[in-house]
GROMACS .gro file of C-alpha atoms in nm:
model
  467
    1MET     CA    1  -0.005  -0.001  -0.004
    2GLN     CA    2   0.134   0.343  -0.080
    3THR     CA    3   0.067   0.489   0.251
    4ALA     CA    4   0.243   0.828   0.339
    5PRO     CA    5   0.339   0.918   0.693
    6ALA     CA    6   0.042   1.059   0.880
    7GLY     CA    7   0.025   1.442   0.816
    8GLU     CA    8   0.117   1.690   1.124
    9PRO     CA    9  -0.173   1.759   1.352
   10MET     CA   10  -0.320   2.073   1.268
   11ASP     CA   11  -0.197   2.363   1.479
   12ALA     CA   12  -0.495   2.473   1.723
   13ALA     CA   13  -0.455   2.825   1.596
   14VAL     CA   14  -0.501   2.731   1.253
   15LEU     CA   15  -0.795   2.528   1.330
   16ARG     CA   16  -0.941   2.842   1.499
   17GLU     CA   17  -0.877   3.057   1.188
   18LEU     CA   18  -1.040   2.780   0.958
   19ARG     CA   19  -1.360   2.775   1.181
   20ALA     CA   20  -1.369   3.149   1.167
   21ILE     CA   21  -1.376   3.142   0.790
   22VAL     CA   22  -1.621   2.845   0.737
   23GLY     CA   23  -1.789   2.793   1.057
   24ALA     CA   24  -1.723   2.547   1.330
   25ASP     CA   25  -1.936   2.269   1.168
   26HIS     CA   26  -1.736   2.271   0.845
   27VAL     CA   27  -1.399   2.205   0.994
   28ARG     CA   28  -1.311   1.849   1.103
   29HIS     CA   29  -0.977   1.711   1.240
   30ALA     CA   30  -1.051   1.425   1.470
   31ASP     CA   31  -0.943   1.072   1.338
   32GLY     CA   32  -1.296   0.937   1.286
   33ASP     CA   33  -1.390   1.240   1.079
   34VAL     CA   34  -1.087   1.266   0.833
   35THR     CA   35  -1.014   0.892   0.771
   36ALA     CA   36  -1.255   0.878   0.472
   37TYR     CA   37  -1.063   1.182   0.318
   38ALA     CA   38  -0.724   1.002   0.356
   39ARG     CA   39  -0.788   0.810   0.047
   40ASP     CA   40  -0.998   0.840  -0.279
   41ALA     CA   41  -1.115   0.566  -0.510
   42THR     CA   42  -0.766   0.458  -0.601
   43PRO     CA   43  -0.684   0.156  -0.415
   44LEU     CA   44  -0.356   0.130  -0.204
   45PHE     CA   45  -0.283   0.507  -0.172
   46HIS     CA   46  -0.387   0.645   0.177
   47SER     CA   47  -0.254   0.954   0.371
   48ARG     CA   48  -0.426   1.124   0.673
   49PRO     CA   49  -0.503   1.487   0.641
   50GLY     CA   50  -0.457   1.742   0.925
   51ALA     CA   51  -0.796   1.889   0.861
   52VAL     CA   52  -1.090   1.863   0.641
   53VAL     CA   53  -1.268   2.200   0.542
   54HIS     CA   54  -1.586   2.221   0.365
   55PRO     CA   55  -1.624   2.585   0.226
   56ALA     CA   56  -1.958   2.713   0.073
   57SER     CA   57  -1.840   3.005  -0.128
   58THR     CA   58  -1.572   3.142  -0.338
   59GLU     CA   59  -1.478   3.397  -0.057
   60GLU     CA   60  -1.429   3.121   0.185
   61VAL     CA   61  -1.212   2.934  -0.049
   62ALA     CA   62  -1.002   3.242  -0.092
   63ALA     CA   63  -0.960   3.301   0.258
   64VAL     CA   64  -0.854   2.924   0.339
   65LEU     CA   65  -0.602   2.967   0.057
   66ARG     CA   66  -0.455   3.287   0.189
   67LEU     CA   67  -0.414   3.117   0.525
   68ALA     CA   68  -0.252   2.807   0.375
   69SER     CA   69  -0.002   2.993   0.172
   70ALA     CA   70   0.075   3.221   0.477
   71ARG     CA   71   0.138   2.915   0.701
   72SER     CA   72   0.282   2.683   0.424
   73ILE     CA   73  -0.002   2.434   0.468
   74PRO     CA   74  -0.080   2.189   0.197
   75VAL     CA   75  -0.429   2.213   0.049
   76VAL     CA   76  -0.579   1.930  -0.167
   77PRO     CA   77  -0.901   2.025  -0.353
   78ARG     CA   78  -1.144   1.745  -0.346
   79GLY     CA   79  -1.496   1.677  -0.528
   80ALA     CA   80  -1.657   1.323  -0.468
   81GLY     CA   81  -1.298   1.145  -0.456
   82SER     CA   82  -1.412   0.920  -0.735
   83ASN     CA   83  -1.084   0.977  -0.935
   84LEU     CA   84  -0.867   0.669  -1.017
   85CYS     CA   85  -0.526   0.841  -1.009
   86SER     CA   86  -0.496   0.917  -0.633
   87GLY     CA   87  -0.530   1.276  -0.739
   88THR     CA   88  -0.696   1.373  -0.407
   89VAL     CA   89  -0.509   1.180  -0.144
   90PRO     CA   90  -0.310   1.428   0.067
   91VAL     CA   91   0.019   1.286   0.036
   92THR     CA   92   0.196   1.545   0.264
   93GLY     CA   93  -0.110   1.588   0.496
   94GLY     CA   94  -0.249   1.945   0.530
   95ILE     CA   95  -0.607   2.053   0.452
   96VAL     CA   96  -0.837   1.865   0.233
   97LEU     CA   97  -1.085   2.128   0.083
   98VAL     CA   98  -1.408   1.971  -0.004
   99LEU     CA   99  -1.610   2.157  -0.257
  100THR     CA  100  -1.936   1.953  -0.244
  101ARG     CA  101  -2.125   2.244  -0.066
  102LEU     CA  102  -2.068   2.444  -0.376
  103ASP     CA  103  -2.329   2.246  -0.562
  104ARG     CA  104  -2.574   2.498  -0.760
  105ILE     CA  105  -2.644   2.505  -1.116
  106LEU     CA  106  -2.628   2.888  -1.155
  107GLU     CA  107  -2.773   2.905  -1.516
  108LEU     CA  108  -2.885   2.699  -1.814
  109SER     CA  109  -2.924   2.905  -2.141
  110GLY     CA  110  -3.081   2.744  -2.433
  111ASP     CA  111  -3.011   3.068  -2.624
  112GLU     CA  112  -2.631   3.054  -2.571
  113LEU     CA  113  -2.606   2.679  -2.538
  114LEU     CA  114  -2.411   2.699  -2.211
  115ALA     CA  115  -2.449   2.634  -1.826
  116VAL     CA  116  -2.291   2.799  -1.544
  117CYS     CA  117  -2.239   2.593  -1.244
  118GLN     CA  118  -2.037   2.545  -0.923
  119PRO     CA  119  -1.798   2.254  -0.888
  120GLY     CA  120  -1.990   2.038  -0.635
  121VAL     CA  121  -2.266   1.961  -0.902
  122THR     CA  122  -2.247   1.620  -1.033
  123CYS     CA  123  -2.222   1.538  -1.396
  124ALA     CA  124  -2.544   1.335  -1.385
  125ALA     CA  125  -2.726   1.639  -1.223
  126LEU     CA  126  -2.599   1.879  -1.494
  127ALA     CA  127  -2.672   1.620  -1.781
  128ASP     CA  128  -3.044   1.576  -1.624
  129ALA     CA  129  -3.111   1.939  -1.602
  130ALA     CA  130  -2.990   2.022  -1.953
  131ALA     CA  131  -3.196   1.720  -2.081
  132ALA     CA  132  -3.517   1.849  -1.924
  133ARG     CA  133  -3.428   2.167  -2.144
  134GLY     CA  134  -3.378   1.959  -2.464
  135LEU     CA  135  -3.004   1.999  -2.440
  136LEU     CA  136  -2.716   1.767  -2.408
  137TYR     CA  137  -2.399   1.799  -2.182
  138ALA     CA  138  -2.195   1.546  -2.380
  139PRO     CA  139  -1.902   1.470  -2.137
  140ASP     CA  140  -2.006   1.125  -1.999
  141PRO     CA  141  -1.752   0.960  -1.744
  142GLY     CA  142  -1.817   0.623  -1.626
  143SER     CA  143  -1.872   0.766  -1.281
  144ARG     CA  144  -2.103   1.024  -1.380
  145SER     CA  145  -2.360   0.975  -1.105
  146VAL     CA  146  -2.113   1.064  -0.828
  147ALA     CA  147  -1.814   1.255  -1.008
  148THR     CA  148  -1.855   1.629  -0.962
  149ILE     CA  149  -1.811   1.873  -1.254
  150GLY     CA  150  -1.519   2.031  -1.051
  151GLY     CA  151  -1.338   1.708  -1.028
  152THR     CA  152  -1.400   1.619  -1.408
  153VAL     CA  153  -1.270   1.951  -1.531
  154ALA     CA  154  -0.970   1.917  -1.284
  155THR     CA  155  -0.891   1.564  -1.452
  156CYS     CA  156  -1.015   1.652  -1.792
  157ALA     CA  157  -1.242   1.353  -1.778
  158GLY     CA  158  -1.333   1.136  -2.065
  159GLY     CA  159  -1.602   0.891  -2.105
  160LEU     CA  160  -1.827   0.667  -2.346
  161ARG     CA  161  -1.882   0.944  -2.598
  162GLY     CA  162  -1.528   1.063  -2.644
  163LEU     CA  163  -1.480   0.974  -3.003
  164LYS     CA  164  -1.801   1.166  -3.150
  165TYR     CA  165  -1.802   1.458  -2.881
  166GLY     CA  166  -1.462   1.490  -2.721
  167VAL     CA  167  -1.371   1.510  -2.375
  168THR     CA  168  -1.422   1.767  -2.086
  169ARG     CA  169  -1.174   2.029  -2.222
  170ASN     CA  170  -1.390   2.067  -2.538
  171TYR     CA  171  -1.684   2.209  -2.336
  172VAL     CA  172  -1.508   2.418  -2.058
  173LEU     CA  173  -1.563   2.804  -2.184
  174GLY     CA  174  -1.470   2.969  -1.867
  175THR     CA  175  -1.396   2.931  -1.497
  176GLU     CA  176  -1.383   3.123  -1.186
  177THR     CA  177  -1.059   3.018  -1.019
  178VAL     CA  178  -0.897   3.107  -0.677
  179LEU     CA  179  -0.516   3.102  -0.678
  180ALA     CA  180  -0.311   2.971  -0.386
  181THR     CA  181  -0.240   3.352  -0.293
  182GLY     CA  182  -0.629   3.389  -0.260
  183GLU     CA  183  -0.661   3.596  -0.578
  184VAL     CA  184  -0.964   3.519  -0.774
  185ILE     CA  185  -0.952   3.533  -1.162
  186ARG     CA  186  -1.219   3.460  -1.429
  187THR     CA  187  -1.066   3.270  -1.736
  188GLY     CA  188  -1.240   3.249  -2.055
  189GLY     CA  189  -1.606   3.328  -2.068
  190ARG     CA  190  -1.927   3.259  -2.237
  191LEU     CA  191  -1.778   3.229  -2.606
  192TRP     CA  192  -1.681   2.955  -2.815
  193LYS     CA  193  -1.449   3.193  -2.975
  194ASP     CA  194  -1.205   3.405  -2.754
  195VAL     CA  195  -0.820   3.419  -2.829
  196ALA     CA  196  -0.751   3.712  -2.583
  197GLY     CA  197  -0.445   3.617  -2.432
  198TYR     CA  198  -0.300   3.268  -2.317
  199ASP     CA  199  -0.566   3.021  -2.290
  200LEU     CA  200  -0.559   2.981  -1.899
  201THR     CA  201  -0.903   2.804  -1.910
  202ARG     CA  202  -0.733   2.493  -2.123
  203LEU     CA  203  -0.452   2.527  -1.878
  204LEU     CA  204  -0.635   2.475  -1.570
  205THR     CA  205  -0.859   2.215  -1.726
  206GLY     CA  206  -0.679   1.887  -1.639
  207SER     CA  207  -0.443   2.053  -1.384
  208GLU     CA  208  -0.551   1.819  -1.101
  209GLY     CA  209  -0.611   2.106  -0.849
  210THR     CA  210  -0.222   2.191  -0.859
  211LEU     CA  211  -0.260   2.557  -1.012
  212GLY     CA  212  -0.584   2.674  -0.856
  213VAL     CA  213  -0.926   2.582  -0.699
  214ILE     CA  214  -1.202   2.632  -0.964
  215THR     CA  215  -1.509   2.763  -0.786
  216GLU     CA  216  -1.740   2.815  -1.101
  217VAL     CA  217  -1.737   2.672  -1.447
  218THR     CA  218  -1.906   2.791  -1.760
  219LEU     CA  219  -1.967   2.486  -1.969
  220ALA     CA  220  -2.090   2.456  -2.347
  221LEU     CA  221  -2.388   2.257  -2.432
  222LEU     CA  222  -2.544   2.106  -2.744
  223PRO     CA  223  -2.901   2.059  -2.878
  224ALA     CA  224  -2.996   1.698  -2.759
  225PRO     CA  225  -3.005   1.436  -3.052
  226ALA     CA  226  -3.350   1.352  -3.157
  227ALA     CA  227  -3.286   0.956  -3.128
  228GLY     CA  228  -3.007   0.728  -3.029
  229GLY     CA  229  -2.956   0.338  -3.049
  230ASN     CA  230  -2.682   0.068  -2.984
  231GLY     CA  231  -2.585  -0.249  -3.119
  232LEU     CA  232  -2.329  -0.522  -3.044
  233ALA     CA  233  -2.109  -0.754  -3.243
  234TYR     CA  234  -1.904  -1.069  -3.100
  235PHE     CA  235  -1.586  -1.150  -3.251
  236PRO     CA  236  -1.343  -1.445  -3.220
  237GLY     CA  237  -1.065  -1.212  -3.086
  238LEU     CA  238  -0.981  -0.828  -3.046
  239ALA     CA  239  -0.778  -0.816  -3.375
  240ASP     CA  240  -1.110  -0.877  -3.563
  241ALA     CA  241  -1.288  -0.627  -3.375
  242GLY     CA  242  -0.999  -0.370  -3.421
  243ARG     CA  243  -1.014  -0.420  -3.823
  244ALA     CA  244  -1.396  -0.362  -3.784
  245VAL     CA  245  -1.340  -0.035  -3.603
  246ALA     CA  246  -1.111   0.072  -3.872
  247ASP     CA  247  -1.361  -0.018  -4.132
  248ILE     CA  248  -1.652   0.179  -3.949
  249ILE     CA  249  -1.429   0.487  -3.936
  250ALA     CA  250  -1.304   0.443  -4.287
  251ALA     CA  251  -1.675   0.431  -4.399
  252GLY     CA  252  -1.719   0.782  -4.270
  253ILE     CA  253  -1.898   0.689  -3.969
  254VAL     CA  254  -1.821   0.854  -3.633
  255PRO     CA  255  -2.027   0.658  -3.382
  256ALA     CA  256  -2.143   0.811  -3.042
  257THR     CA  257  -2.025   0.500  -2.873
  258LEU     CA  258  -1.770   0.241  -2.972
  259GLU     CA  259  -1.663   0.026  -2.669
  260PHE     CA  260  -1.492  -0.324  -2.629
  261LEU     CA  261  -1.475  -0.588  -2.373
  262ASP     CA  262  -1.232  -0.882  -2.385
  263ALA     CA  263  -1.328  -1.250  -2.323
  264ARG     CA  264  -1.261  -1.214  -1.928
  265CYS     CA  265  -1.475  -0.900  -1.904
  266ILE     CA  266  -1.758  -1.082  -2.124
  267ARG     CA  267  -1.771  -1.358  -1.867
  268ALA     CA  268  -1.745  -1.141  -1.554
  269VAL     CA  269  -2.018  -0.906  -1.676
  270GLU     CA  270  -2.244  -1.192  -1.754
  271GLU     CA  271  -2.194  -1.383  -1.434
  272PHE     CA  272  -2.274  -1.043  -1.251
  273ALA     CA  273  -2.552  -0.900  -1.450
  274ARG     CA  274  -2.710  -1.180  -1.633
  275LEU     CA  275  -2.763  -0.990  -1.952
  276GLY     CA  276  -2.747  -1.284  -2.176
  277LEU     CA  277  -2.403  -1.221  -2.315
  278ARG     CA  278  -2.223  -1.499  -2.527
  279HIS     CA  279  -1.932  -1.693  -2.342
  280ASP     CA  280  -1.792  -1.823  -2.665
  281ALA     CA  281  -1.638  -1.491  -2.800
  282GLY     CA  282  -1.314  -1.337  -2.761
  283ALA     CA  283  -1.416  -0.988  -2.789
  284LEU     CA  284  -1.729  -0.774  -2.774
  285LEU     CA  285  -1.788  -0.435  -2.954
  286ILE     CA  286  -2.073  -0.221  -2.844
  287PHE     CA  287  -2.147   0.056  -3.104
  288GLY     CA  288  -2.387   0.330  -3.098
  289ASP     CA  289  -2.493   0.654  -3.264
  290ASP     CA  290  -2.746   0.943  -3.212
  291GLY     CA  291  -2.893   1.207  -3.440
  292GLU     CA  292  -3.204   1.194  -3.667
  293PRO     CA  293  -3.396   0.867  -3.631
  294ALA     CA  294  -3.359   0.763  -3.995
  295ALA     CA  295  -2.990   0.840  -4.018
  296VAL     CA  296  -2.917   0.663  -3.679
  297ALA     CA  297  -3.107   0.348  -3.806
  298ARG     CA  298  -2.906   0.367  -4.133
  299ARG     CA  299  -2.566   0.399  -3.959
  300LEU     CA  300  -2.644   0.129  -3.696
  301GLU     CA  301  -2.723  -0.112  -3.966
  302ARG     CA  302  -2.418  -0.025  -4.166
  303MET     CA  303  -2.194  -0.069  -3.861
  304ALA     CA  304  -2.365  -0.428  -3.806
  305GLU     CA  305  -2.284  -0.496  -4.167
  306LEU     CA  306  -1.927  -0.399  -4.141
  307CYS     CA  307  -1.880  -0.609  -3.819
  308GLN     CA  308  -1.993  -0.901  -4.002
  309ALA     CA  309  -1.783  -0.859  -4.304
  310ARG     CA  310  -1.515  -0.868  -4.058
  311GLY     CA  311  -1.585  -1.214  -3.908
  312ALA     CA  312  -1.835  -1.118  -3.648
  313ILE     CA  313  -1.982  -1.426  -3.494
  314GLU     CA  314  -2.312  -1.228  -3.438
  315ALA     CA  315  -2.397  -0.867  -3.507
  316THR     CA  316  -2.725  -0.712  -3.393
  317VAL     CA  317  -2.888  -0.387  -3.347
  318ALA     CA  318  -3.100  -0.309  -3.037
  319GLY     CA  319  -3.478  -0.295  -3.147
  320ARG     CA  320  -3.606  -0.114  -2.851
  321ALA     CA  321  -3.492   0.161  -2.599
  322ALA     CA  322  -3.467  -0.086  -2.335
  323GLU     CA  323  -3.254  -0.322  -2.511
  324SER     CA  324  -3.039  -0.012  -2.621
  325GLU     CA  325  -2.979   0.082  -2.260
  326ALA     CA  326  -2.916  -0.275  -2.167
  327LEU     CA  327  -2.616  -0.275  -2.418
  328LEU     CA  328  -2.459   0.040  -2.232
  329ALA     CA  329  -2.521  -0.119  -1.892
  330ALA     CA  330  -2.305  -0.402  -2.011
  331ARG     CA  331  -2.018  -0.170  -2.060
  332ARG     CA  332  -2.089   0.055  -1.743
  333CYS     CA  333  -2.098  -0.234  -1.522
  334THR     CA  334  -1.767  -0.388  -1.635
  335LEU     CA  335  -1.594  -0.254  -1.332
  336PRO     CA  336  -1.815  -0.360  -1.069
  337ALA     CA  337  -1.841  -0.712  -1.232
  338LEU     CA  338  -1.456  -0.736  -1.226
  339SER     CA  339  -1.442  -0.605  -0.864
  340ARG     CA  340  -1.629  -0.907  -0.744
  341LEU     CA  341  -1.350  -1.142  -0.844
  342GLY     CA  342  -1.127  -0.997  -0.558
  343SER     CA  343  -1.105  -0.762  -0.253
  344ILE     CA  344  -0.870  -0.499  -0.435
  345THR     CA  345  -0.951  -0.385  -0.800
  346LEU     CA  346  -0.645  -0.213  -0.983
  347LEU     CA  347  -0.820  -0.033  -1.263
  348GLU     CA  348  -0.553   0.144  -1.504
  349ASP     CA  349  -0.567   0.378  -1.798
  350VAL     CA  350  -0.349   0.388  -2.108
  351GLY     CA  351  -0.411   0.510  -2.457
  352VAL     CA  352  -0.250   0.390  -2.787
  353PRO     CA  353  -0.328   0.504  -3.148
  354ARG     CA  354  -0.665   0.328  -3.267
  355PRO     CA  355  -0.497   0.097  -3.506
  356ARG     CA  356  -0.275  -0.053  -3.236
  357ILE     CA  357  -0.557  -0.145  -2.991
  358ALA     CA  358  -0.534  -0.504  -3.079
  359ALA     CA  359  -0.150  -0.521  -3.051
  360MET     CA  360  -0.161  -0.357  -2.714
  361VAL     CA  361  -0.415  -0.589  -2.584
  362ASP     CA  362  -0.193  -0.872  -2.698
  363HIS     CA  363   0.082  -0.708  -2.516
  364ILE     CA  364  -0.110  -0.675  -2.199
  365ASP     CA  365  -0.195  -1.066  -2.221
  366ALA     CA  366   0.182  -1.150  -2.246
  367ILE     CA  367   0.280  -0.909  -1.986
  368ALA     CA  368   0.018  -1.061  -1.736
  369ASP     CA  369   0.151  -1.400  -1.813
  370ARG     CA  370   0.493  -1.304  -1.755
  371HIS     CA  371   0.415  -1.164  -1.411
  372ASP     CA  372   0.175  -1.421  -1.322
  373VAL     CA  373  -0.127  -1.186  -1.273
  374THR     CA  374  -0.471  -1.205  -1.435
  375ILE     CA  375  -0.551  -0.870  -1.632
  376ALA     CA  376  -0.896  -0.820  -1.817
  377THR     CA  377  -0.920  -0.521  -2.060
  378PHE     CA  378  -1.202  -0.306  -2.167
  379GLY     CA  379  -1.213   0.036  -2.309
  380HIS     CA  380  -1.279   0.281  -2.580
  381ALA     CA  381  -1.237   0.135  -2.915
  382GLY     CA  382  -1.315   0.451  -3.079
  383ASP     CA  383  -1.018   0.647  -2.944
  384GLY     CA  384  -0.754   0.395  -2.829
  385ASN     CA  385  -0.813   0.438  -2.452
  386LEU     CA  386  -0.782   0.101  -2.272
  387HIS     CA  387  -0.832   0.004  -1.908
  388PRO     CA  388  -0.636  -0.313  -1.814
  389THR     CA  389  -0.776  -0.425  -1.478
  390CYS     CA  390  -0.617  -0.644  -1.226
  391VAL     CA  391  -0.797  -0.822  -0.920
  392VAL     CA  392  -0.590  -0.915  -0.622
  393GLU     CA  393  -0.655  -0.991  -0.280
  394ALA     CA  394  -0.580  -0.768   0.012
  395GLY     CA  395  -0.282  -0.880   0.211
  396ASP     CA  396  -0.124  -1.060  -0.097
  397ASP     CA  397   0.176  -0.842  -0.092
  398GLU     CA  398   0.353  -1.051  -0.351
  399ALA     CA  399   0.076  -1.053  -0.583
  400ILE     CA  400   0.043  -0.669  -0.554
  401GLU     CA  401   0.398  -0.625  -0.615
  402ARG     CA  402   0.371  -0.851  -0.946
  403ALA     CA  403   0.084  -0.646  -1.048
  404HIS     CA  404   0.277  -0.319  -1.001
  405ARG     CA  405   0.565  -0.458  -1.202
  406ALA     CA  406   0.311  -0.559  -1.479
  407PHE     CA  407   0.145  -0.217  -1.497
  408ALA     CA  408   0.483  -0.035  -1.517
  409GLU     CA  409   0.573  -0.267  -1.810
  410ILE     CA  410   0.210  -0.189  -1.963
  411PHE     CA  411   0.257   0.181  -1.938
  412ARG     CA  412   0.612   0.171  -2.131
  413THR     CA  413   0.468  -0.046  -2.382
  414ALA     CA  414   0.193   0.186  -2.461
  415MET     CA  415   0.455   0.463  -2.480
  416SER     CA  416   0.664   0.247  -2.714
  417LEU     CA  417   0.357   0.216  -2.933
  418GLY     CA  418   0.310   0.599  -2.969
  419GLY     CA  419   0.068   0.615  -2.690
  420THR     CA  420   0.026   0.759  -2.338
  421ILE     CA  421   0.031   0.665  -1.972
  422THR     CA  422  -0.318   0.809  -1.905
  423GLY     CA  423  -0.608   0.886  -2.155
  424GLU     CA  424  -0.849   1.021  -1.911
  425HIS     CA  425  -0.799   0.923  -1.535
  426GLY     CA  426  -0.517   1.170  -1.482
  427VAL     CA  427  -0.155   1.174  -1.320
  428GLY     CA  428  -0.229   1.231  -0.967
  429ALA     CA  429   0.031   1.034  -0.733
  430ALA     CA  430  -0.026   0.699  -0.898
  431LYS     CA  431   0.118   0.800  -1.251
  432LEU     CA  432   0.368   1.062  -1.133
  433PRO     CA  433   0.669   0.817  -1.132
  434TYR     CA  434   0.603   0.762  -1.509
  435LEU     CA  435   0.559   1.124  -1.602
  436ALA     CA  436   0.923   1.202  -1.688
  437GLU     CA  437   0.927   0.916  -1.938
  438ARG     CA  438   0.609   1.040  -2.107
  439LEU     CA  439   0.712   1.396  -2.131
  440GLY     CA  440   1.092   1.446  -2.107
  441ALA     CA  441   1.294   1.634  -1.875
  442ALA     CA  442   1.250   1.974  -2.053
  443GLN     CA  443   0.877   1.962  -2.062
  444LEU     CA  444   0.863   1.837  -1.705
  445ASP     CA  445   1.085   2.126  -1.598
  446LEU     CA  446   0.832   2.382  -1.772
  447LEU     CA  447   0.547   2.216  -1.590
  448ARG     CA  448   0.737   2.293  -1.270
  449ARG     CA  449   0.802   2.646  -1.363
  450ILE     CA  450   0.431   2.705  -1.457
  451LYS     CA  451   0.338   2.546  -1.125
  452ALA     CA  452   0.555   2.808  -0.921
  453ALA     CA  453   0.398   3.089  -1.136
  454PHE     CA  454   0.039   2.993  -1.009
  455ASP     CA  455   0.148   2.860  -0.681
  456PRO     CA  456   0.464   3.049  -0.535
  457ALA     CA  457   0.434   2.875  -0.188
  458GLY     CA  458   0.377   2.535  -0.343
  459VAL     CA  459   0.076   2.440  -0.124
  460LEU     CA  460  -0.173   2.323  -0.389
  461ASN     CA  461  -0.194   1.955  -0.419
  462PRO     CA  462   0.195   1.884  -0.358
  463GLY     CA  463   0.316   1.547  -0.459
  464LYS     CA  464   0.138   1.557  -0.800
  465VAL     CA  465   0.171   1.728  -1.139
  466GLY     CA  466   0.424   1.992  -1.142
  467SER     CA  467   0.613   1.862  -0.814
   0.00000   0.00000   0.00000
């Protein structure tokens, strides 16, 4: 377990100042109150904070950061803690700044196709509010029901619709951000086109809470598509599925959804959810589209035909909305299905160019064999983002160490294929040891200089990007 030494007990005078800023009910420092904030959704990382603070306004966030910078106290911004890169574990102790009280949707504009909201709003809440107005908030991370907007902006989260609609950064128009000094800045605004100065909005998106604390976000919306549907295709192996994906893109189709599961994932999902999936396939491809009903129907049928032409064992299009949702449920429940197989689930995240997905999965299987671990792989076939997942038992330190060695080799293999160590989960503390290999010394030094410009005292989420 990646356990950091317990943070220093918070000074009594600092606790008094924090209570004066946010109220006594919103400052916690006793063991029983802060234990849950010593970790996030990333297994094996744990570090106790000195205090947990729940501000309710930009002004309170600014006052906390002024105090922290003056006293050199680390501050870790946090939403729901659903990230998978140890991005909100307070590895050097200090204050965990929980932003879930800032949870209001401030504006939804159909005329401007935008929303303004606070960071504690969940992705699902924003998507539902937009849908009620006939609008679409496109980013669709797997943890959408709990993940907060602030957290998804901080990690530039992806999701199932990334191929057609892009990722979170494509929808962030502007932010209100508090710097470590307590200064409040507004980046961007309400416009799709705005090139006045450096694009600080893009820089803050994906910065993982190391450059500032985002307290308000302006997000682009789209008109909701009139219809949507999904289909599936079973293949003997992932190489066949990969060729079908290439054919779909070459045919001029950009699907809303293009997801794959390997054989281990198929079996785990079926045993978990009893969706009627086949057990005799080496790979499952889930494809989907949205738009005008007639066009959607044509494209779904065409994708099924292309899969069959590439040797699919079976290719079908869902006939009803309930069937279509069941197909997406198969993909969304992959992680909980795999988690049933052991007490610790190590879900990782790499990206490779789309034509190299099958080769990457072959490498993953060979690496798993070499290190004597079982790894199942699923992910986003449309954009080359793979999620190799290893399940081990708590207390089996040897198996956990073998898994870590396997993943280190997987990260380096992805880079050797022209890919990356993370497509959507982020760097956090988990991927920091591999960041120099991915970026090189010159770029890493530039990140540190940018970090120092935003955060001179070095208090914002230390031990992560920019450290």
